[in-house]
Coordinates of C-alpha atoms and ligand atoms in Angstrom, one line a residue:
X11 CA 114.4 63.9 82.9
X12 CA 115.7 66.3 81.4
X13 CA 113.7 69.4 80.0
X14 CA 115.4 71.7 76.5
X15 CA 113.5 75.2 76.4
X16 CA 114.1 77.4 73.7
X17 CA 113.2 81.5 73.6
X18 CA 113.7 83.1 70.7
X19 CA 113.4 86.8 71.5
X20 CA 113.4 88.9 68.0
X21 CA 117.2 89.2 68.4
X22 CA 118.1 86.7 70.3
X23 CA 118.1 82.7 71.7
X24 CA 118.0 81.8 75.0
X25 CA 118.0 78.0 76.3
X26 CA 118.2 76.6 79.4
X27 CA 118.6 73.0 80.0
X28 CA 116.8 71.7 83.7
X29 CA 116.7 68.4 85.1
X30 CA 113.1 67.2 86.9
X31 CA 113.0 64.6 89.5
X32 CA 110.4 62.3 87.9
X33 CA 108.4 62.4 91.6
X34 CA 108.1 65.5 92.1
X35 CA 107.8 66.9 88.9
X36 CA 106.6 69.9 89.7
X37 CA 108.8 72.0 91.9
X38 CA 111.4 73.2 88.9
X39 CA 113.2 70.8 89.2
X40 CA 117.4 72.1 88.3
X41 CA 118.5 73.9 85.8
X42 CA 122.0 72.7 84.1
X43 CA 122.9 74.4 81.8
X44 CA 122.0 77.9 80.4
X45 CA 123.3 80.0 77.4
X46 CA 122.2 82.7 75.4
X47 CA 123.6 83.4 71.5
X48 CA 122.2 87.1 70.3
X49 CA 122.9 90.2 67.9
X50 CA 121.3 87.9 65.4
X51 CA 120.6 89.5 62.2
X52 CA 123.1 92.5 63.3
X53 CA 125.9 90.7 64.1
X54 CA 127.9 87.3 62.6
X55 CA 124.5 84.6 63.4
X56 CA 123.2 85.8 59.8
X57 CA 119.5 84.2 62.0
X58 CA 117.9 82.0 64.2
X59 CA 118.8 79.0 62.0
X60 CA 122.4 79.6 63.3
X61 CA 121.8 80.9 66.2
X62 CA 120.2 77.1 66.7
X63 CA 123.1 75.1 65.2
X64 CA 124.6 76.9 67.5
X65 CA 122.8 76.1 70.3
X66 CA 123.0 72.6 69.6
X67 CA 126.9 72.2 69.1
X68 CA 127.1 74.1 72.8
X69 CA 123.8 70.8 73.8
X70 CA 126.6 68.3 72.5
X71 CA 128.7 69.5 74.7
X72 CA 127.1 70.2 77.2
X73 CA 125.3 66.6 77.6
X74 CA 127.5 64.1 76.1
X75 CA 125.6 62.0 74.2
X76 CA 122.4 62.5 76.3
X77 CA 119.6 63.2 74.8
X78 CA 117.1 65.8 76.3
X79 CA 113.8 64.4 77.2
X80 CA 111.0 66.9 75.9
X81 CA 111.5 69.8 74.2
X82 CA 109.5 74.0 75.8
X83 CA 109.2 76.5 73.5
X84 CA 108.5 79.8 74.3
X85 CA 105.9 81.0 71.6
X86 CA 104.7 85.0 71.8
X87 CA 101.6 84.7 69.9
X88 CA 99.9 82.0 70.1
X89 CA 96.0 84.0 68.5
X90 CA 92.9 82.9 69.9
X91 CA 93.7 79.3 68.9
X92 CA 96.5 78.0 71.0
X93 CA 94.2 78.3 75.1
X94 CA 97.4 76.4 76.9
X95 CA 100.4 74.7 75.6
X96 CA 100.4 72.5 72.4
X97 CA 101.7 68.7 72.5
X98 CA 104.2 70.3 68.4
X99 CA 102.8 68.0 65.6
X100 CA 103.6 69.4 61.6
X101 CA 99.5 71.2 61.8
X102 CA 100.7 72.5 65.1
X103 CA 103.9 74.4 63.4
X104 CA 101.3 76.2 61.0
X105 CA 99.5 77.5 62.6
X106 CA 101.5 79.0 64.4
X107 CA 103.2 80.3 61.2
X108 CA 99.9 81.7 60.8
X109 CA 99.7 83.6 63.0
X110 CA 102.8 85.3 61.5
X111 CA 101.4 88.2 60.6
X112 CA 100.0 88.7 64.3
X113 CA 104.1 89.2 65.5
X114 CA 105.8 90.1 62.6
X115 CA 108.8 90.7 65.6
X116 CA 108.7 87.7 67.6
X117 CA 106.7 84.9 65.8
X118 CA 108.9 84.1 62.8
X119 CA 112.4 83.7 64.8
X120 CA 110.2 81.1 67.1
X121 CA 108.9 79.5 64.5
X122 CA 112.2 78.3 62.3
X123 CA 113.1 77.3 66.4
X124 CA 110.1 75.0 66.3
X125 CA 110.7 73.4 63.2
X126 CA 114.5 73.0 63.2
X127 CA 114.1 71.3 66.7
X128 CA 111.6 69.3 64.8
X129 CA 114.4 67.8 62.5
X130 CA 117.3 68.2 64.9
X131 CA 115.6 65.3 67.6
X132 CA 112.0 64.5 66.0
X133 CA 111.8 61.5 68.0
X134 CA 112.2 64.0 70.9
X135 CA 107.8 64.9 72.3
X136 CA 107.9 69.3 71.6
X137 CA 105.4 71.7 72.9
X138 CA 104.8 75.3 72.5
X139 CA 104.0 77.6 75.4
X140 CA 102.1 80.7 74.8
X141 CA 102.8 84.0 76.0
X142 CA 98.9 85.3 74.9
X143 CA 96.7 82.0 76.4
X144 CA 96.8 83.3 80.6
X145 CA 94.7 86.2 78.5
X146 CA 92.3 83.5 77.3
X147 CA 90.0 84.4 80.3
X148 CA 89.5 87.9 78.9
X149 CA 86.3 88.7 79.1
X150 CA 84.8 90.3 75.8
X151 CA 83.9 94.1 76.8
X152 CA 88.0 94.6 77.6
X153 CA 89.5 92.7 74.0
X154 CA 87.3 94.4 71.9
X155 CA 88.8 98.1 70.7
X156 CA 85.2 99.9 69.2
X157 CA 85.8 99.3 66.1
X158 CA 84.2 98.2 63.1
X159 CA 82.8 93.9 63.7
X160 CA 84.2 93.5 60.2
X161 CA 88.5 94.1 61.6
X162 CA 87.8 91.3 64.3
X163 CA 86.7 88.9 61.4
X164 CA 88.9 89.9 59.0
X165 CA 91.6 90.0 60.2
X166 CA 91.2 88.9 64.5
X167 CA 92.0 93.1 65.4
X168 CA 91.5 92.2 68.7
X169 CA 93.0 92.6 72.4
X170 CA 95.7 89.6 72.6
X171 CA 97.8 90.3 75.7
X172 CA 101.1 89.1 76.1
X173 CA 103.9 88.6 79.3
X174 CA 101.5 84.9 80.4
X175 CA 103.2 82.7 81.7
X176 CA 105.5 85.2 83.5
X177 CA 102.5 86.7 84.7
X178 CA 100.8 82.8 85.8
X179 CA 104.1 82.1 87.8
X180 CA 104.9 85.0 90.1
X181 CA 101.1 85.5 90.5
X182 CA 100.6 81.5 92.0
X183 CA 103.9 82.3 94.1
X184 CA 102.6 86.3 94.8
X185 CA 99.0 84.0 95.9
X186 CA 101.3 81.6 97.8
X187 CA 102.3 83.8 100.0
X188 CA 99.4 86.1 100.7
X189 CA 98.1 82.9 102.0
X190 CA 95.3 82.6 99.2
X191 CA 94.3 79.6 97.3
X192 CA 95.1 80.4 93.9
X193 CA 91.4 80.4 92.6
X194 CA 90.8 83.4 94.8
X195 CA 93.8 85.3 94.0
X196 CA 92.9 89.0 92.7
X197 CA 95.6 91.1 92.5
X198 CA 97.2 93.7 90.3
X199 CA 100.7 92.0 88.3
X200 CA 103.3 94.4 86.5
X201 CA 106.3 93.1 84.2
X202 CA 108.5 95.8 83.8
X203 CA 110.7 94.3 81.6
X204 CA 112.4 96.0 78.8
X205 CA 109.0 95.0 77.3
X206 CA 106.1 95.7 80.1
X207 CA 102.7 94.4 80.7
X208 CA 100.2 95.0 83.9
X209 CA 97.4 92.7 84.4
X210 CA 94.7 92.0 86.2
X211 CA 94.0 89.0 88.0
X212 CA 90.5 87.7 89.3
X213 CA 90.4 84.9 90.9
X214 CA 92.6 83.2 88.7
X215 CA 92.1 85.2 85.6
X216 CA 93.3 87.2 83.7
X217 CA 90.7 90.2 83.9
X218 CA 92.6 92.8 82.0
X219 CA 95.6 93.6 80.6
X220 CA 97.1 96.7 78.7
X221 CA 99.0 94.4 76.3
X222 CA 96.5 94.8 73.4
X223 CA 96.2 93.6 69.5
X224 CA 100.5 93.5 70.1
X225 CA 102.9 93.5 72.5
X226 CA 103.0 97.5 72.0
X227 CA 100.0 98.7 73.4
X228 CA 99.9 100.1 77.1
X229 CA 103.0 101.1 79.0
X230 CA 106.0 103.0 78.6
X231 CA 108.4 100.5 78.0
X232 CA 112.6 100.8 76.9
X233 CA 112.3 101.8 72.9
X234 CA 108.5 100.7 72.9
X235 CA 105.9 104.1 72.9
X236 CA 102.7 102.4 74.8
X237 CA 99.9 104.0 74.3
X238 CA 99.4 106.9 72.0
X239 CA 96.4 108.2 70.0
X240 CA 95.9 106.3 67.0
X241 CA 95.6 109.7 65.4
X242 CA 99.7 109.9 65.1
X243 CA 100.3 107.2 63.2
X244 CA 97.4 108.4 60.0
X245 CA 98.5 112.1 60.9
X246 CA 102.1 110.4 60.0
X247 CA 101.1 108.7 57.5
X248 CA 100.1 111.7 55.7
X249 CA 103.0 112.6 55.9
X250 CA 104.8 110.5 54.1
X251 CA 105.4 107.2 56.9
X252 CA 105.7 104.0 55.4
X253 CA 105.0 101.2 57.6
X254 CA 108.2 100.2 57.9
X255 CA 108.9 103.5 59.6
X256 CA 106.3 103.4 61.8
X257 CA 106.7 99.9 63.0
X258 CA 111.0 101.0 64.0
X259 CA 110.0 104.6 65.4
X260 CA 106.6 102.7 67.7
X261 CA 108.8 99.1 68.5
X262 CA 112.4 100.5 68.6
X263 CA 113.0 104.7 68.8
X264 CA 110.9 105.3 71.4
X265 CA 109.4 104.7 74.8
X266 CA 112.3 105.3 77.4
X267 CA 115.0 105.6 74.6
X268 CA 113.5 108.5 73.1
X269 CA 112.5 110.3 76.2
X270 CA 115.7 109.4 77.9
X271 CA 117.7 108.6 75.4
X272 CA 118.9 105.1 76.9
X273 CA 116.6 101.8 77.4
X274 CA 118.6 101.3 80.4
X275 CA 116.9 101.3 83.3
X276 CA 120.2 102.2 85.8
X277 CA 121.5 104.6 83.7
X278 CA 118.6 106.5 83.6
X279 CA 118.1 105.6 86.7
X280 CA 121.6 107.2 88.0
X281 CA 121.4 110.3 85.4
X282 CA 117.4 111.1 86.7
X283 CA 119.6 111.6 90.4
X284 CA 122.8 113.4 88.9
X285 CA 120.0 116.2 87.6
X286 CA 119.6 115.5 84.4
X287 CA 116.1 116.7 83.2
X288 CA 115.4 114.2 80.3
X289 CA 116.2 111.6 81.9
X290 CA 113.5 112.4 86.0
X291 CA 111.2 113.1 83.0
X292 CA 111.1 109.6 81.4
X293 CA 110.9 107.9 85.0
X294 CA 107.9 110.3 85.2
X295 CA 106.0 109.4 82.0
X296 CA 106.5 105.9 82.5
X297 CA 105.9 106.0 86.5
X298 CA 102.8 107.9 85.9
X299 CA 101.5 105.9 83.0
X300 CA 101.8 102.6 85.3
X301 CA 100.7 104.5 88.5
X302 CA 96.9 105.1 86.1
X303 CA 96.9 101.5 85.4
X304 CA 97.2 100.6 88.4
X305 CA 94.8 102.6 89.7
X306 CA 92.7 101.1 87.5
X307 CA 92.9 97.7 87.5
X308 CA 92.1 98.1 91.3
X309 CA 89.3 98.5 90.2
X310 CA 88.7 95.9 87.4
X311 CA 89.9 92.9 89.6
X312 CA 87.0 94.6 92.2
X313 CA 89.7 94.7 94.5
X314 CA 94.3 94.1 94.5
X315 CA 94.6 91.7 97.7
X316 CA 98.3 92.7 96.0
X317 CA 100.5 94.5 93.9
X318 CA 103.1 92.5 93.0
X319 CA 106.1 93.6 90.4
X320 CA 108.4 91.0 88.3
X321 CA 110.4 91.3 85.3
X322 CA 114.2 93.3 85.3
X323 CA 112.6 96.6 86.6
X324 CA 110.5 95.9 89.4
X325 CA 113.0 93.1 90.5
X326 CA 115.5 95.4 90.3
X327 CA 114.8 98.6 90.8
X328 CA 114.4 100.4 93.7
X329 CA 114.4 103.6 92.4
X330 CA 111.8 102.9 90.0
X331 CA 110.0 101.3 92.5
X332 CA 109.7 104.4 95.0
X333 CA 109.0 106.8 92.4
X334 CA 106.3 104.2 92.0
X335 CA 104.9 103.5 95.2
X336 CA 104.9 107.2 95.8
X337 CA 102.6 108.2 93.9
X338 CA 100.0 104.9 95.0
X339 CA 99.0 106.7 97.6
X340 CA 95.4 107.2 96.9
X341 CA 95.2 103.3 97.1
X342 CA 95.8 103.0 100.7
X343 CA 99.7 102.2 99.7
X344 CA 102.6 102.8 101.2
X345 CA 106.5 102.1 100.8
X346 CA 108.6 100.6 102.8
X347 CA 112.0 101.9 102.0
X348 CA 114.8 99.3 103.5
X349 CA 112.4 96.5 102.9
X350 CA 112.9 98.4 98.7
X351 CA 116.2 98.2 99.3
X352 CA 116.6 94.5 100.4
X353 CA 114.4 93.3 97.7
X354 CA 116.8 94.1 95.3
X355 CA 118.0 90.7 93.9
X356 CA 116.1 88.6 96.4
X357 CA 115.3 85.0 94.9
X358 CA 112.7 84.6 97.0
X359 CA 109.6 87.4 97.3
X360 CA 109.9 90.2 99.8
X361 CA 106.9 92.1 100.8
X362 CA 108.0 96.5 99.9
X363 CA 104.7 97.9 101.5
X364 CA 104.5 98.6 105.4
X365 CA 102.8 96.9 107.2
X366 CA 99.7 99.3 107.7
X367 CA 100.2 99.7 103.7
X368 CA 96.3 98.8 102.4
X369 CA 97.5 96.7 100.3
X370 CA 100.6 94.6 100.1
X371 CA 103.0 95.2 97.0
X372 CA 105.2 91.9 96.5
X373 CA 108.4 91.6 94.5
X374 CA 108.4 87.9 93.2
X375 CA 111.8 87.8 90.4
X376 CA 109.9 85.6 87.6
X377 CA 111.5 83.0 86.1
X378 CA 109.5 82.2 82.5
X379 CA 112.0 79.6 81.9
X380 CA 110.9 77.4 84.5
X381 CA 107.7 78.1 84.3
X382 CA 108.0 76.9 80.3
X383 CA 109.6 73.7 81.0
X384 CA 106.9 73.0 83.6
X385 CA 104.1 73.3 81.2
X386 CA 106.3 71.1 79.6
X387 CA 106.1 68.5 82.1
X388 CA 103.0 68.8 82.4
X389 CA 101.9 68.5 78.9
X390 CA 104.4 65.7 77.7
X391 CA 104.4 63.6 81.3
X392 CA 106.1 61.7 83.6
X393 CA 107.8 58.3 82.7
Ligands
ADP15 P1 113.6 91.8 78.7 O1 111.8 92.0 78.5 O2 114.0 91.6 77.5 O3 113.3 90.0 79.6 P2 114.5 91.9 81.5 O4 113.3 91.2 82.2 O5 116.2 91.9 82.0 O6 114.4 92.3 79.8 O7 114.8 93.4 81.7 C1 115.3 94.5 81.9 C2 115.2 95.7 82.2 O8 115.8 95.5 83.6 C3 116.0 96.6 81.5 O9 115.5 97.9 81.4 C4 117.6 97.5 82.8 O10 117.6 98.3 82.9 C5 116.3 96.7 83.4 N1 117.8 96.2 85.2 C6 118.0 94.8 84.9 N2 118.8 95.0 86.3 C7 119.3 96.1 86.5 C8 119.5 96.9 87.5 N3 119.9 96.1 88.8 N4 119.2 97.3 88.3 C9 117.6 98.7 87.5 N5 117.6 97.8 86.6 C10 117.7 96.4 85.6

């Protein structure tokens, strides 16, 4: 069976095709093609519809007349309705479209690709897999903001959480590595990419997570601020900023980009090593906040059996991992410096803490596309 995964980001469209053996559908299959269309809206490709046409053209070449058996779509926001993957039909697409307002940067491209793909391949089963749905188990005291209930009832203002597909995937692998059943796994999982969040998992369920109503809350990210006092926004509104300006300030011009002038972790760590003070400050700000969240989530998950790092930074930046672990000493965590160097780019998960560390720290590469393909197959079934 061939499963296509489409991952529409705010300015990119990634795809991959995996071949599964129907007798062993949950071994991840084998990836036979992948590609990406970037700079959508900023370069030659005007929008995601045009990007979709490019992708379907490439697929036609790669597949040479064969058609895929199922399509899995990554959708960022599933609101309260989508607590798991959903088989696509027109009603479901409309329901996802109604959530666009909650994720104006991320959901509309996903919806465009859903429509285009169902039009292009009307007979192929298609599934939406949501970044939010792993966090459906957040307890109410965690998902509530201390705001009037009216705002929740009217606008759905509450915490949702994101990166769920990745957290679920690496969490299960961490539990495997520790020899603990997923249903008994308690841990803290940090997905550190351009967007970054950390999640507390108790008994294989999300019980707290740093992103909230939107993917803006929480950690210092590539170009997003993470936590700021909401009073800052009120202050800036009074200074004449409008909604668009605030949106772009917080989503595009903040985070590492604001602090270090750059959002590439390699550039920032090299600059800091060469004595650049801004880069040093940016790294300390980000590591401090992440360490503080990890400490809190150790409590929230009732005592972590592991701290797990993943995403582009978590998987590849040994200097950032070392800086972070240096701050986790009070949890009894200690870094194995040699293992930390080895873990970079490792295919399988690796431990970067010393054997006597009170909590093991694991680096586990995520694979959202594989997770989406497996979720798609699980829903569509195998012939
Ligand atoms: P996205 O959230 O867009 O999927 P990724 O998970 O790919 O992003 O993570 C992007 C981040 O990972 C960037 O900050 C980038 O600098 C960092 N990164 C990628 N490769 C390396 C590397 N070899 N060393 C340090 N940082 C890296």
